[in-house]
Amino acid sequence: MPLSMNTDVFITCAVTGSGSTQDRSPHVPRSPKQIADSAIAAAKAGAAVVHCHVRDPDTGTPSRDLSYYREVTERIRAADVDVVLNLTAGMGGDITFGPTDAPMPVNDAGTDMIGAADRVAHIADCLPEICTLDCGTMNFAEADYVMTNTPGMLRAMGQMMTDLGVKPEIEAFDTGHLWFAKELVKEGVLDSPALVQLCMGVPWGAPDDLNTFMAMVNNVPDDWTFSAFGLGRNQMAYVAAAVLAGGNVRVGLEDNLWLAKGELATNEQLVTRARGIVEGMGARVIGPDAVREKLGLVKRAPK
């Protein structure tokens, strides 16, 4: 298909993520205040959307603590800059199996499996405008770790998000995830047009070559909105690729720690670099109000 460049682009900043990056860069935020401050700085640099996980403030390890999500939410909403809040709902679907000759019982230290209501409890409490829905199960980098999102779990979580009035951002790590996302829309679990994040280069999902990327893009319905990102050194290349393919962009320390070889980045610097690429291509970076209008979002205070 011919490329149809997007001329009105929004930037999402993925602020901290849940990967084991907390000791690889001093700029990866840990505490709720650090996460909120980094999100606010990214918004001031041009991010219309901030995507937030939370971490244990002392260790930096990923957390599901409701009080951390509440503090991040309140600090961002009280800031002197407007931004669309996107909270993860990806936590709580982790299985780490035992060794290959004895996979069961699972490894308790690496397994965190909870029910659908618990996985969206912080979404119901904080009522962000967007939350993520990882639309499939996949082997996820480590040898015996599986990111687990069964069809039944996704139907349950997706319906809860829809009922809450929170826009799911479908996280698609491979073409099959888009296939199931379209089924969720067909069944009425998710509203149409939907919002999609194309996740490129995450082991062992879709590789970040351009042929695979365009296969992903070509599986997104024409009336849906999509963003895309690539990991590590390809993060900024995917800013240009996403815009050329008609989409929006995501950058941030969840996906990449580096501004240049040997130079660790901040979220603000990554957003500034992405904004320069988008505007250098002749496109316009749009703000949170335009994103709300485009996606039908309503900014709300928590209950």
PDB file of C-alpha atoms in Angstrom:
ATOM      1  CA  MET A   1       0.000   0.000   0.000  1.00  0.00           C
ATOM      2  CA  PRO A   2       1.209   3.557  -0.614  1.00  0.00           C
ATOM      3  CA  LEU A   3       2.389   5.515   2.400  1.00  0.00           C
ATOM      4  CA  SER A   4       0.071   8.199   3.722  1.00  0.00           C
ATOM      5  CA  MET A   5       2.054  10.440   6.045  1.00  0.00           C
ATOM      6  CA  ASN A   6       0.390  11.735   9.183  1.00  0.00           C
ATOM      7  CA  THR A   7       0.578  15.517   9.396  1.00  0.00           C
ATOM      8  CA  ASP A   8      -1.003  15.906  12.865  1.00  0.00           C
ATOM      9  CA  VAL A   9       1.043  13.757  15.214  1.00  0.00           C
ATOM     10  CA  PHE A  10       0.813  13.188  18.936  1.00  0.00           C
ATOM     11  CA  ILE A  11       3.760  12.043  21.007  1.00  0.00           C
ATOM     12  CA  THR A  12       3.396   9.542  23.850  1.00  0.00           C
ATOM     13  CA  CYS A  13       6.145   9.352  26.453  1.00  0.00           C
ATOM     14  CA  ALA A  14       6.513   5.956  28.165  1.00  0.00           C
ATOM     15  CA  VAL A  15       8.031   7.246  31.371  1.00  0.00           C
ATOM     16  CA  THR A  16       9.494   4.286  33.275  1.00  0.00           C
ATOM     17  CA  GLY A  17       8.056   0.884  32.311  1.00  0.00           C
ATOM     18  CA  SER A  18       8.434  -2.344  34.270  1.00  0.00           C
ATOM     19  CA  GLY A  19      11.692  -3.634  32.847  1.00  0.00           C
ATOM     20  CA  SER A  20      14.860  -4.144  34.886  1.00  0.00           C
ATOM     21  CA  THR A  21      16.323  -0.781  33.887  1.00  0.00           C
ATOM     22  CA  GLN A  22      16.316   0.844  37.314  1.00  0.00           C
ATOM     23  CA  ASP A  23      20.053   0.318  37.880  1.00  0.00           C
ATOM     24  CA  ARG A  24      21.144   0.958  34.289  1.00  0.00           C
ATOM     25  CA  SER A  25      20.449   4.683  34.278  1.00  0.00           C
ATOM     26  CA  PRO A  26      20.109   7.272  37.054  1.00  0.00           C
ATOM     27  CA  HIS A  27      17.379   8.945  34.977  1.00  0.00           C
ATOM     28  CA  VAL A  28      14.890   6.062  35.264  1.00  0.00           C
ATOM     29  CA  PRO A  29      12.353   7.387  37.789  1.00  0.00           C
ATOM     30  CA  ARG A  30      11.420   5.213  40.768  1.00  0.00           C
ATOM     31  CA  SER A  31       9.278   7.030  43.306  1.00  0.00           C
ATOM     32  CA  PRO A  32       5.802   8.358  42.475  1.00  0.00           C
ATOM     33  CA  LYS A  33       7.157  11.911  42.713  1.00  0.00           C
ATOM     34  CA  GLN A  34      10.046  11.141  40.359  1.00  0.00           C
ATOM     35  CA  ILE A  35       7.718   9.415  37.881  1.00  0.00           C
ATOM     36  CA  ALA A  36       5.237  12.306  37.960  1.00  0.00           C
ATOM     37  CA  ASP A  37       7.996  14.931  37.689  1.00  0.00           C
ATOM     38  CA  SER A  38       9.498  13.144  34.688  1.00  0.00           C
ATOM     39  CA  ALA A  39       6.064  12.862  33.061  1.00  0.00           C
ATOM     40  CA  ILE A  40       5.433  16.567  33.623  1.00  0.00           C
ATOM     41  CA  ALA A  41       8.807  17.483  32.109  1.00  0.00           C
ATOM     42  CA  ALA A  42       7.994  15.294  29.092  1.00  0.00           C
ATOM     43  CA  ALA A  43       4.642  17.055  28.702  1.00  0.00           C
ATOM     44  CA  LYS A  44       6.335  20.439  28.772  1.00  0.00           C
ATOM     45  CA  ALA A  45       8.684  19.203  26.033  1.00  0.00           C
ATOM     46  CA  GLY A  46       5.752  18.282  23.789  1.00  0.00           C
ATOM     47  CA  ALA A  47       4.327  14.916  24.853  1.00  0.00           C
ATOM     48  CA  ALA A  48       0.534  14.991  24.651  1.00  0.00           C
ATOM     49  CA  VAL A  49       0.243  11.587  26.396  1.00  0.00           C
ATOM     50  CA  VAL A  50       2.247  10.102  29.260  1.00  0.00           C
ATOM     51  CA  HIS A  51       2.206   6.327  29.788  1.00  0.00           C
ATOM     52  CA  CYS A  52       2.997   5.389  33.377  1.00  0.00           C
ATOM     53  CA  HIS A  53       3.924   2.299  35.362  1.00  0.00           C
ATOM     54  CA  VAL A  54       4.897   2.532  39.033  1.00  0.00           C
ATOM     55  CA  ARG A  55       7.898   1.136  40.887  1.00  0.00           C
ATOM     56  CA  ASP A  56       8.929   0.459  44.454  1.00  0.00           C
ATOM     57  CA  PRO A  57      10.623   3.716  45.510  1.00  0.00           C
ATOM     58  CA  ASP A  58      13.442   1.933  47.339  1.00  0.00           C
ATOM     59  CA  THR A  59      14.341  -0.890  44.963  1.00  0.00           C
ATOM     60  CA  GLY A  60      13.007   0.399  41.638  1.00  0.00           C
ATOM     61  CA  THR A  61      11.336  -2.947  40.953  1.00  0.00           C
ATOM     62  CA  PRO A  62       7.900  -2.885  39.252  1.00  0.00           C
ATOM     63  CA  SER A  63       4.912  -2.560  41.543  1.00  0.00           C
ATOM     64  CA  ARG A  64       1.110  -2.758  41.508  1.00  0.00           C
ATOM     65  CA  ASP A  65       0.692  -0.668  44.674  1.00  0.00           C
ATOM     66  CA  LEU A  66      -2.527   1.325  44.338  1.00  0.00           C
ATOM     67  CA  SER A  67      -1.221   4.165  46.495  1.00  0.00           C
ATOM     68  CA  TYR A  68       1.692   4.720  44.100  1.00  0.00           C
ATOM     69  CA  TYR A  69      -0.679   4.963  41.128  1.00  0.00           C
ATOM     70  CA  ARG A  70      -2.892   7.358  43.052  1.00  0.00           C
ATOM     71  CA  GLU A  71       0.050   9.608  43.956  1.00  0.00           C
ATOM     72  CA  VAL A  72       1.364   9.663  40.374  1.00  0.00           C
ATOM     73  CA  THR A  73      -2.119  10.479  39.087  1.00  0.00           C
ATOM     74  CA  GLU A  74      -2.727  13.263  41.576  1.00  0.00           C
ATOM     75  CA  ARG A  75       0.670  14.869  40.994  1.00  0.00           C
ATOM     76  CA  ILE A  76       0.248  14.857  37.204  1.00  0.00           C
ATOM     77  CA  ARG A  77      -3.289  16.242  37.409  1.00  0.00           C
ATOM     78  CA  ALA A  78      -2.135  19.020  39.741  1.00  0.00           C
ATOM     79  CA  ALA A  79       0.698  20.073  37.406  1.00  0.00           C
ATOM     80  CA  ASP A  80       0.888  23.404  35.613  1.00  0.00           C
ATOM     81  CA  VAL A  81       0.833  21.641  32.232  1.00  0.00           C
ATOM     82  CA  ASP A  82      -1.983  19.640  30.662  1.00  0.00           C
ATOM     83  CA  VAL A  83      -1.385  16.067  29.476  1.00  0.00           C
ATOM     84  CA  VAL A  84      -3.420  12.944  28.726  1.00  0.00           C
ATOM     85  CA  LEU A  85      -2.797  10.262  31.367  1.00  0.00           C
ATOM     86  CA  ASN A  86      -2.302   6.661  30.204  1.00  0.00           C
ATOM     87  CA  LEU A  87      -1.810   4.046  32.952  1.00  0.00           C
ATOM     88  CA  THR A  88      -0.605   0.507  32.337  1.00  0.00           C
ATOM     89  CA  ALA A  89      -2.911  -2.418  33.034  1.00  0.00           C
ATOM     90  CA  GLY A  90      -0.276  -4.929  32.000  1.00  0.00           C
ATOM     91  CA  MET A  91       0.825  -5.974  35.474  1.00  0.00           C
ATOM     92  CA  GLY A  92      -0.477  -9.156  37.092  1.00  0.00           C
ATOM     93  CA  GLY A  93      -0.204 -11.513  34.126  1.00  0.00           C
ATOM     94  CA  ASP A  94       3.289 -12.890  34.722  1.00  0.00           C
ATOM     95  CA  ILE A  95       4.240 -16.574  34.870  1.00  0.00           C
ATOM     96  CA  THR A  96       7.802 -17.751  35.356  1.00  0.00           C
ATOM     97  CA  PHE A  97       8.092 -21.496  35.008  1.00  0.00           C
ATOM     98  CA  GLY A  98      10.559 -23.757  36.740  1.00  0.00           C
ATOM     99  CA  PRO A  99      13.494 -25.364  34.889  1.00  0.00           C
ATOM    100  CA  THR A 100      12.798 -27.166  31.637  1.00  0.00           C
ATOM    101  CA  ASP A 101      12.980 -30.624  33.267  1.00  0.00           C
ATOM    102  CA  ALA A 102      10.518 -29.569  35.999  1.00  0.00           C
ATOM    103  CA  PRO A 103       8.486 -26.542  34.875  1.00  0.00           C
ATOM    104  CA  MET A 104       5.842 -27.035  37.561  1.00  0.00           C
ATOM    105  CA  PRO A 105       5.353 -25.720  40.130  1.00  0.00           C
ATOM    106  CA  VAL A 106       5.992 -22.245  38.775  1.00  0.00           C
ATOM    107  CA  ASN A 107       8.655 -19.974  40.196  1.00  0.00           C
ATOM    108  CA  ASP A 108       6.895 -17.948  42.889  1.00  0.00           C
ATOM    109  CA  ALA A 109       9.529 -15.214  42.799  1.00  0.00           C
ATOM    110  CA  GLY A 110       8.803 -14.392  39.166  1.00  0.00           C
ATOM    111  CA  THR A 111       5.093 -15.211  38.987  1.00  0.00           C
ATOM    112  CA  ASP A 112       2.393 -12.610  39.572  1.00  0.00           C
ATOM    113  CA  MET A 113      -1.000 -13.851  38.375  1.00  0.00           C
ATOM    114  CA  ILE A 114      -4.134 -12.091  39.584  1.00  0.00           C
ATOM    115  CA  GLY A 115      -7.737 -11.768  38.422  1.00  0.00           C
ATOM    116  CA  ALA A 116      -9.168  -9.305  35.936  1.00  0.00           C
ATOM    117  CA  ALA A 117     -10.771  -7.035  38.554  1.00  0.00           C
ATOM    118  CA  ASP A 118      -7.500  -6.800  40.471  1.00  0.00           C
ATOM    119  CA  ARG A 119      -5.576  -6.024  37.289  1.00  0.00           C
ATOM    120  CA  VAL A 120      -7.775  -3.002  36.614  1.00  0.00           C
ATOM    121  CA  ALA A 121      -8.353  -1.936  40.244  1.00  0.00           C
ATOM    122  CA  HIS A 122      -6.046   1.082  39.903  1.00  0.00           C
ATOM    123  CA  ILE A 123      -7.789   2.028  36.641  1.00  0.00           C
ATOM    124  CA  ALA A 124     -11.159   2.075  38.406  1.00  0.00           C
ATOM    125  CA  ASP A 125      -9.673   4.112  41.238  1.00  0.00           C
ATOM    126  CA  CYS A 126      -7.660   6.660  39.247  1.00  0.00           C
ATOM    127  CA  LEU A 127      -9.828   6.867  36.092  1.00  0.00           C
ATOM    128  CA  PRO A 128      -7.122   7.809  33.592  1.00  0.00           C
ATOM    129  CA  GLU A 129      -8.218   8.787  30.131  1.00  0.00           C
ATOM    130  CA  ILE A 130      -6.369   5.819  28.584  1.00  0.00           C
ATOM    131  CA  CYS A 131      -5.097   2.481  29.889  1.00  0.00           C
ATOM    132  CA  THR A 132      -3.246  -0.295  28.121  1.00  0.00           C
ATOM    133  CA  LEU A 133      -4.580  -3.708  27.122  1.00  0.00           C
ATOM    134  CA  ASP A 134      -1.839  -6.148  26.059  1.00  0.00           C
ATOM    135  CA  CYS A 135      -3.799  -8.111  23.483  1.00  0.00           C
ATOM    136  CA  GLY A 136      -2.096 -11.487  23.635  1.00  0.00           C
ATOM    137  CA  THR A 137       0.181 -13.968  25.383  1.00  0.00           C
ATOM    138  CA  MET A 138       3.844 -14.177  24.391  1.00  0.00           C
ATOM    139  CA  ASN A 139       7.281 -15.360  25.407  1.00  0.00           C
ATOM    140  CA  PHE A 140       8.851 -12.186  26.739  1.00  0.00           C
ATOM    141  CA  ALA A 141      12.642 -12.024  26.514  1.00  0.00           C
ATOM    142  CA  GLU A 142      13.614 -14.128  29.536  1.00  0.00           C
ATOM    143  CA  ALA A 143      13.994 -17.896  29.129  1.00  0.00           C
ATOM    144  CA  ASP A 144      11.057 -19.131  31.199  1.00  0.00           C
ATOM    145  CA  TYR A 145       8.864 -16.012  31.560  1.00  0.00           C
ATOM    146  CA  VAL A 146       5.526 -15.769  29.769  1.00  0.00           C
ATOM    147  CA  MET A 147       3.401 -12.622  29.580  1.00  0.00           C
ATOM    148  CA  THR A 148      -0.041 -14.161  29.972  1.00  0.00           C
ATOM    149  CA  ASN A 149      -3.218 -12.605  28.575  1.00  0.00           C
ATOM    150  CA  THR A 150      -5.776 -15.279  27.721  1.00  0.00           C
ATOM    151  CA  PRO A 151      -8.807 -14.528  25.513  1.00  0.00           C
ATOM    152  CA  GLY A 152     -11.080 -14.829  28.543  1.00  0.00           C
ATOM    153  CA  MET A 153      -8.944 -12.478  30.634  1.00  0.00           C
ATOM    154  CA  LEU A 154      -8.792  -9.931  27.810  1.00  0.00           C
ATOM    155  CA  ARG A 155     -12.549 -10.041  27.283  1.00  0.00           C
ATOM    156  CA  ALA A 156     -13.100  -9.470  31.000  1.00  0.00           C
ATOM    157  CA  MET A 157     -10.544  -6.669  31.333  1.00  0.00           C
ATOM    158  CA  GLY A 158     -11.609  -5.002  28.090  1.00  0.00           C
ATOM    159  CA  GLN A 159     -15.248  -4.952  29.156  1.00  0.00           C
ATOM    160  CA  MET A 160     -14.320  -3.443  32.515  1.00  0.00           C
ATOM    161  CA  MET A 161     -12.325  -0.685  30.806  1.00  0.00           C
ATOM    162  CA  THR A 162     -15.181   0.046  28.414  1.00  0.00           C
ATOM    163  CA  ASP A 163     -17.692   0.152  31.262  1.00  0.00           C
ATOM    164  CA  LEU A 164     -15.441   2.565  33.187  1.00  0.00           C
ATOM    165  CA  GLY A 165     -15.302   4.900  30.195  1.00  0.00           C
ATOM    166  CA  VAL A 166     -11.499   4.549  29.959  1.00  0.00           C
ATOM    167  CA  LYS A 167     -10.097   4.218  26.425  1.00  0.00           C
ATOM    168  CA  PRO A 168      -8.073   1.004  26.039  1.00  0.00           C
ATOM    169  CA  GLU A 169      -4.809   1.373  24.157  1.00  0.00           C
ATOM    170  CA  ILE A 170      -4.384  -2.017  22.496  1.00  0.00           C
ATOM    171  CA  GLU A 171      -0.761  -3.096  22.866  1.00  0.00           C
ATOM    172  CA  ALA A 172       0.005  -5.266  19.827  1.00  0.00           C
ATOM    173  CA  PHE A 173       3.266  -7.192  19.898  1.00  0.00           C
ATOM    174  CA  ASP A 174       2.448  -9.289  16.823  1.00  0.00           C
ATOM    175  CA  THR A 175      -0.146  -9.532  14.058  1.00  0.00           C
ATOM    176  CA  GLY A 176      -2.199 -12.111  15.969  1.00  0.00           C
ATOM    177  CA  HIS A 177      -2.753  -9.554  18.711  1.00  0.00           C
ATOM    178  CA  LEU A 178      -4.329  -7.225  16.160  1.00  0.00           C
ATOM    179  CA  TRP A 179      -6.471 -10.105  14.906  1.00  0.00           C
ATOM    180  CA  PHE A 180      -7.845 -10.661  18.410  1.00  0.00           C
ATOM    181  CA  ALA A 181      -8.279  -6.911  18.996  1.00  0.00           C
ATOM    182  CA  LYS A 182     -10.515  -6.752  15.929  1.00  0.00           C
ATOM    183  CA  GLU A 183     -12.499  -9.667  17.357  1.00  0.00           C
ATOM    184  CA  LEU A 184     -12.979  -7.759  20.636  1.00  0.00           C
ATOM    185  CA  VAL A 185     -14.364  -4.821  18.673  1.00  0.00           C
ATOM    186  CA  LYS A 186     -16.586  -7.136  16.610  1.00  0.00           C
ATOM    187  CA  GLU A 187     -17.968  -8.641  19.842  1.00  0.00           C
ATOM    188  CA  GLY A 188     -18.640  -5.184  21.294  1.00  0.00           C
ATOM    189  CA  VAL A 189     -16.163  -5.609  24.154  1.00  0.00           C
ATOM    190  CA  LEU A 190     -14.160  -2.645  22.846  1.00  0.00           C
ATOM    191  CA  ASP A 191     -15.574   0.407  21.136  1.00  0.00           C
ATOM    192  CA  SER A 192     -14.680   1.348  17.578  1.00  0.00           C
ATOM    193  CA  PRO A 193     -12.670   3.164  16.354  1.00  0.00           C
ATOM    194  CA  ALA A 194      -9.978   1.717  18.600  1.00  0.00           C
ATOM    195  CA  LEU A 195      -6.542   2.946  19.654  1.00  0.00           C
ATOM    196  CA  VAL A 196      -3.483   0.752  19.001  1.00  0.00           C
ATOM    197  CA  GLN A 197       0.172   0.826  20.015  1.00  0.00           C
ATOM    198  CA  LEU A 198       2.401  -1.202  17.673  1.00  0.00           C
ATOM    199  CA  CYS A 199       5.249  -2.597  19.781  1.00  0.00           C
ATOM    200  CA  MET A 200       8.225  -3.386  17.581  1.00  0.00           C
ATOM    201  CA  GLY A 201      11.392  -5.247  18.466  1.00  0.00           C
ATOM    202  CA  VAL A 202      10.276  -6.669  21.833  1.00  0.00           C
ATOM    203  CA  PRO A 203      11.694 -10.204  22.168  1.00  0.00           C
ATOM    204  CA  TRP A 204       9.919 -12.430  21.124  1.00  0.00           C
ATOM    205  CA  GLY A 205       7.167 -10.508  19.426  1.00  0.00           C
ATOM    206  CA  ALA A 206       7.253  -8.686  16.100  1.00  0.00           C
ATOM    207  CA  PRO A 207      10.825  -7.887  14.990  1.00  0.00           C
ATOM    208  CA  ASP A 208      11.496  -4.254  14.204  1.00  0.00           C
ATOM    209  CA  ASP A 209      12.257  -4.582  10.494  1.00  0.00           C
ATOM    210  CA  LEU A 210      10.218  -2.394   8.175  1.00  0.00           C
ATOM    211  CA  ASN A 211       8.541  -5.274   6.329  1.00  0.00           C
ATOM    212  CA  THR A 212       7.099  -6.582   9.585  1.00  0.00           C
ATOM    213  CA  PHE A 213       6.184  -3.062  10.648  1.00  0.00           C
ATOM    214  CA  MET A 214       4.193  -2.471   7.474  1.00  0.00           C
ATOM    215  CA  ALA A 215       2.479  -5.840   7.933  1.00  0.00           C
ATOM    216  CA  MET A 216       1.398  -4.600  11.358  1.00  0.00           C
ATOM    217  CA  VAL A 217       0.265  -1.245   9.957  1.00  0.00           C
ATOM    218  CA  ASN A 218      -1.684  -2.957   7.177  1.00  0.00           C
ATOM    219  CA  ASN A 219      -3.578  -4.986   9.795  1.00  0.00           C
ATOM    220  CA  VAL A 220      -4.838  -1.857  11.580  1.00  0.00           C
ATOM    221  CA  PRO A 221      -8.329  -0.873  10.347  1.00  0.00           C
ATOM    222  CA  ASP A 222      -8.361   2.395   8.432  1.00  0.00           C
ATOM    223  CA  ASP A 223     -10.552   4.211  10.954  1.00  0.00           C
ATOM    224  CA  TRP A 224      -8.447   3.219  14.002  1.00  0.00           C
ATOM    225  CA  THR A 225      -5.671   5.401  15.432  1.00  0.00           C
ATOM    226  CA  PHE A 226      -2.224   3.892  15.907  1.00  0.00           C
ATOM    227  CA  SER A 227       1.120   4.776  17.384  1.00  0.00           C
ATOM    228  CA  ALA A 228       4.338   2.806  17.158  1.00  0.00           C
ATOM    229  CA  PHE A 229       7.698   2.446  18.825  1.00  0.00           C
ATOM    230  CA  GLY A 230      10.945   0.551  18.397  1.00  0.00           C
ATOM    231  CA  LEU A 231      13.284  -0.446  21.206  1.00  0.00           C
ATOM    232  CA  GLY A 232      16.741   0.886  21.938  1.00  0.00           C
ATOM    233  CA  ARG A 233      18.792   2.394  19.161  1.00  0.00           C
ATOM    234  CA  ASN A 234      15.874   2.185  16.721  1.00  0.00           C
ATOM    235  CA  GLN A 235      13.571   4.354  18.817  1.00  0.00           C
ATOM    236  CA  MET A 236      14.085   7.527  16.792  1.00  0.00           C
ATOM    237  CA  ALA A 237      14.050   5.687  13.464  1.00  0.00           C
ATOM    238  CA  TYR A 238      10.568   4.495  14.374  1.00  0.00           C
ATOM    239  CA  VAL A 239       9.488   8.072  15.055  1.00  0.00           C
ATOM    240  CA  ALA A 240      10.048   8.776  11.359  1.00  0.00           C
ATOM    241  CA  ALA A 241       8.675   5.400  10.236  1.00  0.00           C
ATOM    242  CA  ALA A 242       5.465   5.776  12.243  1.00  0.00           C
ATOM    243  CA  VAL A 243       4.770   9.247  10.880  1.00  0.00           C
ATOM    244  CA  LEU A 244       5.464   8.140   7.296  1.00  0.00           C
ATOM    245  CA  ALA A 245       3.096   5.203   7.744  1.00  0.00           C
ATOM    246  CA  GLY A 246       0.288   7.459   8.959  1.00  0.00           C
ATOM    247  CA  GLY A 247       0.655   6.974  12.699  1.00  0.00           C
ATOM    248  CA  ASN A 248       1.742   8.656  15.894  1.00  0.00           C
ATOM    249  CA  VAL A 249       4.884   8.112  17.948  1.00  0.00           C
ATOM    250  CA  ARG A 250       6.036   6.846  21.318  1.00  0.00           C
ATOM    251  CA  VAL A 251       9.394   7.472  22.954  1.00  0.00           C
ATOM    252  CA  GLY A 252      10.632   7.298  26.532  1.00  0.00           C
ATOM    253  CA  LEU A 253      12.835   5.489  29.005  1.00  0.00           C
ATOM    254  CA  GLU A 254      10.576   2.428  29.076  1.00  0.00           C
ATOM    255  CA  ASP A 255      11.841   1.596  25.596  1.00  0.00           C
ATOM    256  CA  ASN A 256      15.258   3.227  25.309  1.00  0.00           C
ATOM    257  CA  LEU A 257      17.797   4.665  27.768  1.00  0.00           C
ATOM    258  CA  TRP A 258      20.096   6.440  25.310  1.00  0.00           C
ATOM    259  CA  LEU A 259      20.113   9.791  23.546  1.00  0.00           C
ATOM    260  CA  ALA A 260      23.329   8.939  21.686  1.00  0.00           C
ATOM    261  CA  LYS A 261      26.159   6.451  22.050  1.00  0.00           C
ATOM    262  CA  GLY A 262      27.513   6.835  25.579  1.00  0.00           C
ATOM    263  CA  GLU A 263      24.936   9.510  26.498  1.00  0.00           C
ATOM    264  CA  LEU A 264      22.114   8.511  28.793  1.00  0.00           C
ATOM    265  CA  ALA A 265      18.818  10.273  28.099  1.00  0.00           C
ATOM    266  CA  THR A 266      16.029  11.796  30.127  1.00  0.00           C
ATOM    267  CA  ASN A 267      12.408  11.477  29.072  1.00  0.00           C
ATOM    268  CA  GLU A 268      12.327  15.189  28.319  1.00  0.00           C
ATOM    269  CA  GLN A 269      15.311  14.889  25.976  1.00  0.00           C
ATOM    270  CA  LEU A 270      13.775  11.953  24.122  1.00  0.00           C
ATOM    271  CA  VAL A 271      10.530  13.858  23.592  1.00  0.00           C
ATOM    272  CA  THR A 272      12.450  16.927  22.405  1.00  0.00           C
ATOM    273  CA  ARG A 273      14.403  14.795  19.925  1.00  0.00           C
ATOM    274  CA  ALA A 274      11.212  13.138  18.658  1.00  0.00           C
ATOM    275  CA  ARG A 275       9.465  16.480  18.290  1.00  0.00           C
ATOM    276  CA  GLY A 276      12.361  17.758  16.181  1.00  0.00           C
ATOM    277  CA  ILE A 277      12.089  14.740  13.879  1.00  0.00           C
ATOM    278  CA  VAL A 278       8.314  15.092  13.482  1.00  0.00           C
ATOM    279  CA  GLU A 279       8.477  18.818  12.768  1.00  0.00           C
ATOM    280  CA  GLY A 280      11.496  18.370  10.518  1.00  0.00           C
ATOM    281  CA  MET A 281       9.366  16.059   8.385  1.00  0.00           C
ATOM    282  CA  GLY A 282       6.829  18.854   7.935  1.00  0.00           C
ATOM    283  CA  ALA A 283       4.225  17.472  10.352  1.00  0.00           C
ATOM    284  CA  ARG A 284       2.633  19.254  13.309  1.00  0.00           C
ATOM    285  CA  VAL A 285       2.872  18.024  16.898  1.00  0.00           C
ATOM    286  CA  ILE A 286      -0.571  18.243  18.468  1.00  0.00           C
ATOM    287  CA  GLY A 287      -1.383  18.755  22.136  1.00  0.00           C
ATOM    288  CA  PRO A 288      -3.612  17.017  24.671  1.00  0.00           C
ATOM    289  CA  ASP A 289      -6.822  18.861  23.788  1.00  0.00           C
ATOM    290  CA  ALA A 290      -6.494  17.836  20.144  1.00  0.00           C
ATOM    291  CA  VAL A 291      -5.804  14.245  21.230  1.00  0.00           C
ATOM    292  CA  ARG A 292      -8.932  14.233  23.407  1.00  0.00           C
ATOM    293  CA  GLU A 293     -11.004  15.483  20.485  1.00  0.00           C
ATOM    294  CA  LYS A 294      -9.458  12.938  18.120  1.00  0.00           C
ATOM    295  CA  LEU A 295      -9.944   9.966  20.449  1.00  0.00           C
ATOM    296  CA  GLY A 296     -13.160  11.025  22.192  1.00  0.00           C
ATOM    297  CA  LEU A 297     -11.543  11.273  25.628  1.00  0.00           C
ATOM    298  CA  VAL A 298     -12.956  12.995  28.691  1.00  0.00           C
ATOM    299  CA  LYS A 299     -10.599  14.228  31.407  1.00  0.00           C
ATOM    300  CA  ARG A 300     -11.959  13.220  34.792  1.00  0.00           C
ATOM    301  CA  ALA A 301     -10.966  13.473  38.422  1.00  0.00           C
ATOM    302  CA  PRO A 302     -10.595  10.230  40.398  1.00  0.00           C
ATOM    303  CA  LYS A 303     -13.466   9.015  42.539  1.00  0.00           C
TER     304      LYS A 303
END
